Amino acid sequence: NGWTVVEDVVPKSNLDAVRQEVEAPTETHHSVRAMAKGIGHVGGFIAYNQALAPYLAEPRVLDPVKALLGPIVKISFTTATINLPGNPRGGWHADWPFNQNNAGHVKAPYPDTPMHVTTLWMLSAFSAENGGTLIVPGSHRESNNPTGDNGIDPEATHPEEMNASGSAGSVLVLDSRLWHSTAPNGTDEPRVSVVVRYAPWWLNTRVLWPDSLEQRYLVETTGKTENQQPPVPRDVFDGLPEDVKPLFSHWVE
């Protein structure tokens, strides 16, 4: 069905400390545009905080990612994502490189091949009440998604939608083609997560580098915008666990 939940990846003994370390820099470095929609959002989060780094090569997450993408993978995105109380529902989409609104995207109809995996590290429990990510199971097998004018209203409810749920410390794993959207948080507590996306070695992530040649060319020729993931400072990279460094070596300044 294109998704699963791996339970208890972040140990309960460390969970509160990791969550607090993620919340603090999100308040400082958040995107103003995203905050206006009730979402604490920080792209390239590993450059600001490394509390999650010791777990990013956890075999229970990385082994199935490698089974889908091949034996050599890299991390393409690290994004703090916090649903604040009262945030509105978002629109249906698939993640980069399948989001047809991005300057860099696989043009629809795209092949039925996994090329990217999205993981959401649940530092709060995910539930229907607090905005557990909305998903449409099985939609990753479609050759397009609602960002590509496929006849599905991205703002409408879907008859097969469900909230992904799991305990704090678990990891939601999605084929990045899976249709998903931001869910409203109806509680009075933030729903805290970090989105980490994994790519095969051959997928060109240079388009995500701010002001790279690839990004400038695609933005200028398509008229669309593109995500930006700032590079990882050398001192941050040097402090990463040895088994995690290979996942970020392409991001080093």
PDB file of N, CA, C and O in Angstrom, residues 207-237:
ATOM      1  N   VAL A 207      19.675  20.079  -7.727  1.00  0.00           N
ATOM      2  CA  VAL A 207      18.601  21.032  -7.982  1.00  0.00           C
ATOM      3  C   VAL A 207      18.070  21.633  -6.687  1.00  0.00           C
ATOM      4  O   VAL A 207      17.442  22.696  -6.687  1.00  0.00           O
ATOM      5  N   LEU A 208      18.328  20.985  -5.551  1.00  0.00           N
ATOM      6  CA  LEU A 208      17.863  21.479  -4.257  1.00  0.00           C
ATOM      7  C   LEU A 208      18.846  22.456  -3.619  1.00  0.00           C
ATOM      8  O   LEU A 208      18.494  23.146  -2.660  1.00  0.00           O
ATOM      9  N   TRP A 209      20.081  22.514  -4.133  1.00  0.00           N
ATOM     10  CA  TRP A 209      21.079  23.444  -3.588  1.00  0.00           C
ATOM     11  C   TRP A 209      20.693  24.870  -3.951  1.00  0.00           C
ATOM     12  O   TRP A 209      20.462  25.165  -5.137  1.00  0.00           O
ATOM     13  N   PRO A 210      20.638  25.780  -2.990  1.00  0.00           N
ATOM     14  CA  PRO A 210      20.326  27.180  -3.307  1.00  0.00           C
ATOM     15  C   PRO A 210      21.308  27.741  -4.338  1.00  0.00           C
ATOM     16  O   PRO A 210      22.526  27.645  -4.186  1.00  0.00           O
ATOM     17  N   ASP A 211      20.761  28.275  -5.412  1.00  0.00           N
ATOM     18  CA  ASP A 211      21.525  28.966  -6.462  1.00  0.00           C
ATOM     19  C   ASP A 211      22.489  28.046  -7.203  1.00  0.00           C
ATOM     20  O   ASP A 211      23.462  28.505  -7.798  1.00  0.00           O
ATOM     21  N   SER A 212      22.245  26.740  -7.196  1.00  0.00           N
ATOM     22  CA  SER A 212      23.066  25.857  -8.016  1.00  0.00           C
ATOM     23  C   SER A 212      22.723  26.083  -9.485  1.00  0.00           C
ATOM     24  O   SER A 212      21.661  26.620  -9.832  1.00  0.00           O
ATOM     25  N   LEU A 213      23.613  25.660 -10.369  1.00  0.00           N
ATOM     26  CA  LEU A 213      23.369  25.791 -11.800  1.00  0.00           C
ATOM     27  C   LEU A 213      22.085  25.074 -12.187  1.00  0.00           C
ATOM     28  O   LEU A 213      21.261  25.605 -12.956  1.00  0.00           O
ATOM     29  N   GLU A 214      21.886  23.854 -11.656  1.00  0.00           N
ATOM     30  CA  GLU A 214      20.691  23.091 -11.990  1.00  0.00           C
ATOM     31  C   GLU A 214      19.426  23.789 -11.519  1.00  0.00           C
ATOM     32  O   GLU A 214      18.431  23.855 -12.244  1.00  0.00           O
ATOM     33  N   GLN A 215      19.463  24.337 -10.291  1.00  0.00           N
ATOM     34  CA  GLN A 215      18.267  25.008  -9.789  1.00  0.00           C
ATOM     35  C   GLN A 215      17.946  26.256 -10.603  1.00  0.00           C
ATOM     36  O   GLN A 215      16.797  26.480 -10.992  1.00  0.00           O
ATOM     37  N   ARG A 216      18.960  27.053 -10.887  1.00  0.00           N
ATOM     38  CA  ARG A 216      18.720  28.286 -11.650  1.00  0.00           C
ATOM     39  C   ARG A 216      18.163  27.967 -13.036  1.00  0.00           C
ATOM     40  O   ARG A 216      17.229  28.629 -13.508  1.00  0.00           O
ATOM     41  N   TYR A 217      18.735  26.965 -13.683  1.00  0.00           N
ATOM     42  CA  TYR A 217      18.279  26.613 -15.031  1.00  0.00           C
ATOM     43  C   TYR A 217      16.828  26.151 -15.021  1.00  0.00           C
ATOM     44  O   TYR A 217      16.006  26.601 -15.831  1.00  0.00           O
ATOM     45  N   LEU A 218      16.477  25.237 -14.104  1.00  0.00           N
ATOM     46  CA  LEU A 218      15.120  24.697 -14.087  1.00  0.00           C
ATOM     47  C   LEU A 218      14.087  25.744 -13.686  1.00  0.00           C
ATOM     48  O   LEU A 218      12.988  25.791 -14.240  1.00  0.00           O
ATOM     49  N   VAL A 219      14.439  26.588 -12.718  1.00  0.00           N
ATOM     50  CA  VAL A 219      13.509  27.647 -12.309  1.00  0.00           C
ATOM     51  C   VAL A 219      13.273  28.625 -13.459  1.00  0.00           C
ATOM     52  O   VAL A 219      12.137  29.021 -13.744  1.00  0.00           O
ATOM     53  N   GLU A 220      14.350  28.993 -14.153  1.00  0.00           N
ATOM     54  CA  GLU A 220      14.219  29.956 -15.255  1.00  0.00           C
ATOM     55  C   GLU A 220      13.451  29.369 -16.440  1.00  0.00           C
ATOM     56  O   GLU A 220      12.666  30.066 -17.087  1.00  0.00           O
ATOM     57  N   THR A 221      13.670  28.092 -16.746  1.00  0.00           N
ATOM     58  CA  THR A 221      13.042  27.518 -17.942  1.00  0.00           C
ATOM     59  C   THR A 221      11.617  27.044 -17.712  1.00  0.00           C
ATOM     60  O   THR A 221      10.825  26.990 -18.662  1.00  0.00           O
ATOM     61  N   THR A 222      11.267  26.717 -16.467  1.00  0.00           N
ATOM     62  CA  THR A 222       9.908  26.236 -16.192  1.00  0.00           C
ATOM     63  C   THR A 222       8.999  27.308 -15.627  1.00  0.00           C
ATOM     64  O   THR A 222       7.774  27.183 -15.693  1.00  0.00           O
ATOM     65  N   GLY A 223       9.571  28.349 -15.020  1.00  0.00           N
ATOM     66  CA  GLY A 223       8.767  29.360 -14.339  1.00  0.00           C
ATOM     67  C   GLY A 223       8.204  28.886 -13.013  1.00  0.00           C
ATOM     68  O   GLY A 223       7.378  29.566 -12.400  1.00  0.00           O
ATOM     69  N   LYS A 224       8.653  27.707 -12.553  1.00  0.00           N
ATOM     70  CA  LYS A 224       8.182  27.170 -11.287  1.00  0.00           C
ATOM     71  C   LYS A 224       9.214  27.423 -10.193  1.00  0.00           C
ATOM     72  O   LYS A 224      10.344  27.836 -10.463  1.00  0.00           O
ATOM     73  N   THR A 225       8.841  27.171  -8.950  1.00  0.00           N
ATOM     74  CA  THR A 225       9.762  27.309  -7.829  1.00  0.00           C
ATOM     75  C   THR A 225      10.332  25.941  -7.468  1.00  0.00           C
ATOM     76  O   THR A 225       9.858  24.915  -7.939  1.00  0.00           O
ATOM     77  N   GLU A 226      11.352  25.947  -6.614  1.00  0.00           N
ATOM     78  CA  GLU A 226      11.960  24.703  -6.195  1.00  0.00           C
ATOM     79  C   GLU A 226      12.288  24.737  -4.719  1.00  0.00           C
ATOM     80  O   GLU A 226      12.540  25.797  -4.142  1.00  0.00           O
ATOM     81  N   ASN A 227      12.252  23.571  -4.085  1.00  0.00           N
ATOM     82  CA  ASN A 227      12.679  23.443  -2.696  1.00  0.00           C
ATOM     83  C   ASN A 227      14.153  23.804  -2.575  1.00  0.00           C
ATOM     84  O   ASN A 227      14.919  23.680  -3.533  1.00  0.00           O
ATOM     85  N   GLN A 228      14.542  24.237  -1.367  1.00  0.00           N
ATOM     86  CA  GLN A 228      15.937  24.536  -1.119  1.00  0.00           C
ATOM     87  C   GLN A 228      16.386  23.841   0.153  1.00  0.00           C
ATOM     88  O   GLN A 228      15.729  23.919   1.178  1.00  0.00           O
ATOM     89  N   GLN A 229      17.498  23.153   0.044  1.00  0.00           N
ATOM     90  CA  GLN A 229      18.122  22.504   1.187  1.00  0.00           C
ATOM     91  C   GLN A 229      19.539  23.063   1.298  1.00  0.00           C
ATOM     92  O   GLN A 229      20.380  22.786   0.433  1.00  0.00           O
ATOM     93  N   PRO A 230      19.816  23.884   2.301  1.00  0.00           N
ATOM     94  CA  PRO A 230      21.154  24.457   2.412  1.00  0.00           C
ATOM     95  C   PRO A 230      22.195  23.377   2.663  1.00  0.00           C
ATOM     96  O   PRO A 230      21.888  22.327   3.233  1.00  0.00           O
ATOM     97  N   PRO A 231      23.438  23.605   2.225  1.00  0.00           N
ATOM     98  CA  PRO A 231      24.489  22.606   2.445  1.00  0.00           C
ATOM     99  C   PRO A 231      24.786  22.411   3.922  1.00  0.00           C
ATOM    100  O   PRO A 231      24.423  23.229   4.771  1.00  0.00           O
ATOM    101  N   VAL A 232      25.442  21.297   4.227  1.00  0.00           N
ATOM    102  CA  VAL A 232      25.799  20.960   5.598  1.00  0.00           C
ATOM    103  C   VAL A 232      27.190  21.524   5.899  1.00  0.00           C
ATOM    104  O   VAL A 232      28.151  21.207   5.193  1.00  0.00           O
ATOM    105  N   PRO A 233      27.329  22.360   6.911  1.00  0.00           N
ATOM    106  CA  PRO A 233      28.656  22.891   7.256  1.00  0.00           C
ATOM    107  C   PRO A 233      29.622  21.763   7.604  1.00  0.00           C
ATOM    108  O   PRO A 233      29.237  20.737   8.163  1.00  0.00           O
ATOM    109  N   ARG A 234      30.889  21.987   7.287  1.00  0.00           N
ATOM    110  CA  ARG A 234      31.892  20.953   7.512  1.00  0.00           C
ATOM    111  C   ARG A 234      31.957  20.523   8.971  1.00  0.00           C
ATOM    112  O   ARG A 234      32.089  19.338   9.277  1.00  0.00           O
ATOM    113  N   ASP A 235      31.868  21.469   9.915  1.00  0.00           N
ATOM    114  CA  ASP A 235      31.978  21.084  11.318  1.00  0.00           C
ATOM    115  C   ASP A 235      30.786  20.239  11.763  1.00  0.00           C
ATOM    116  O   ASP A 235      30.933  19.332  12.590  1.00  0.00           O
ATOM    117  N   VAL A 236      29.604  20.499  11.188  1.00  0.00           N
ATOM    118  CA  VAL A 236      28.440  19.672  11.492  1.00  0.00           C
ATOM    119  C   VAL A 236      28.648  18.265  10.935  1.00  0.00           C
ATOM    120  O   VAL A 236      28.414  17.268  11.625  1.00  0.00           O
ATOM    121  N   PHE A 237      29.113  18.177   9.700  1.00  0.00           N
ATOM    122  CA  PHE A 237      29.360  16.870   9.088  1.00  0.00           C
ATOM    123  C   PHE A 237      30.379  16.069   9.890  1.00  0.00           C
ATOM    124  O   PHE A 237      30.193  14.881  10.136  1.00  0.00           O
TER     125      PHE A 237
END
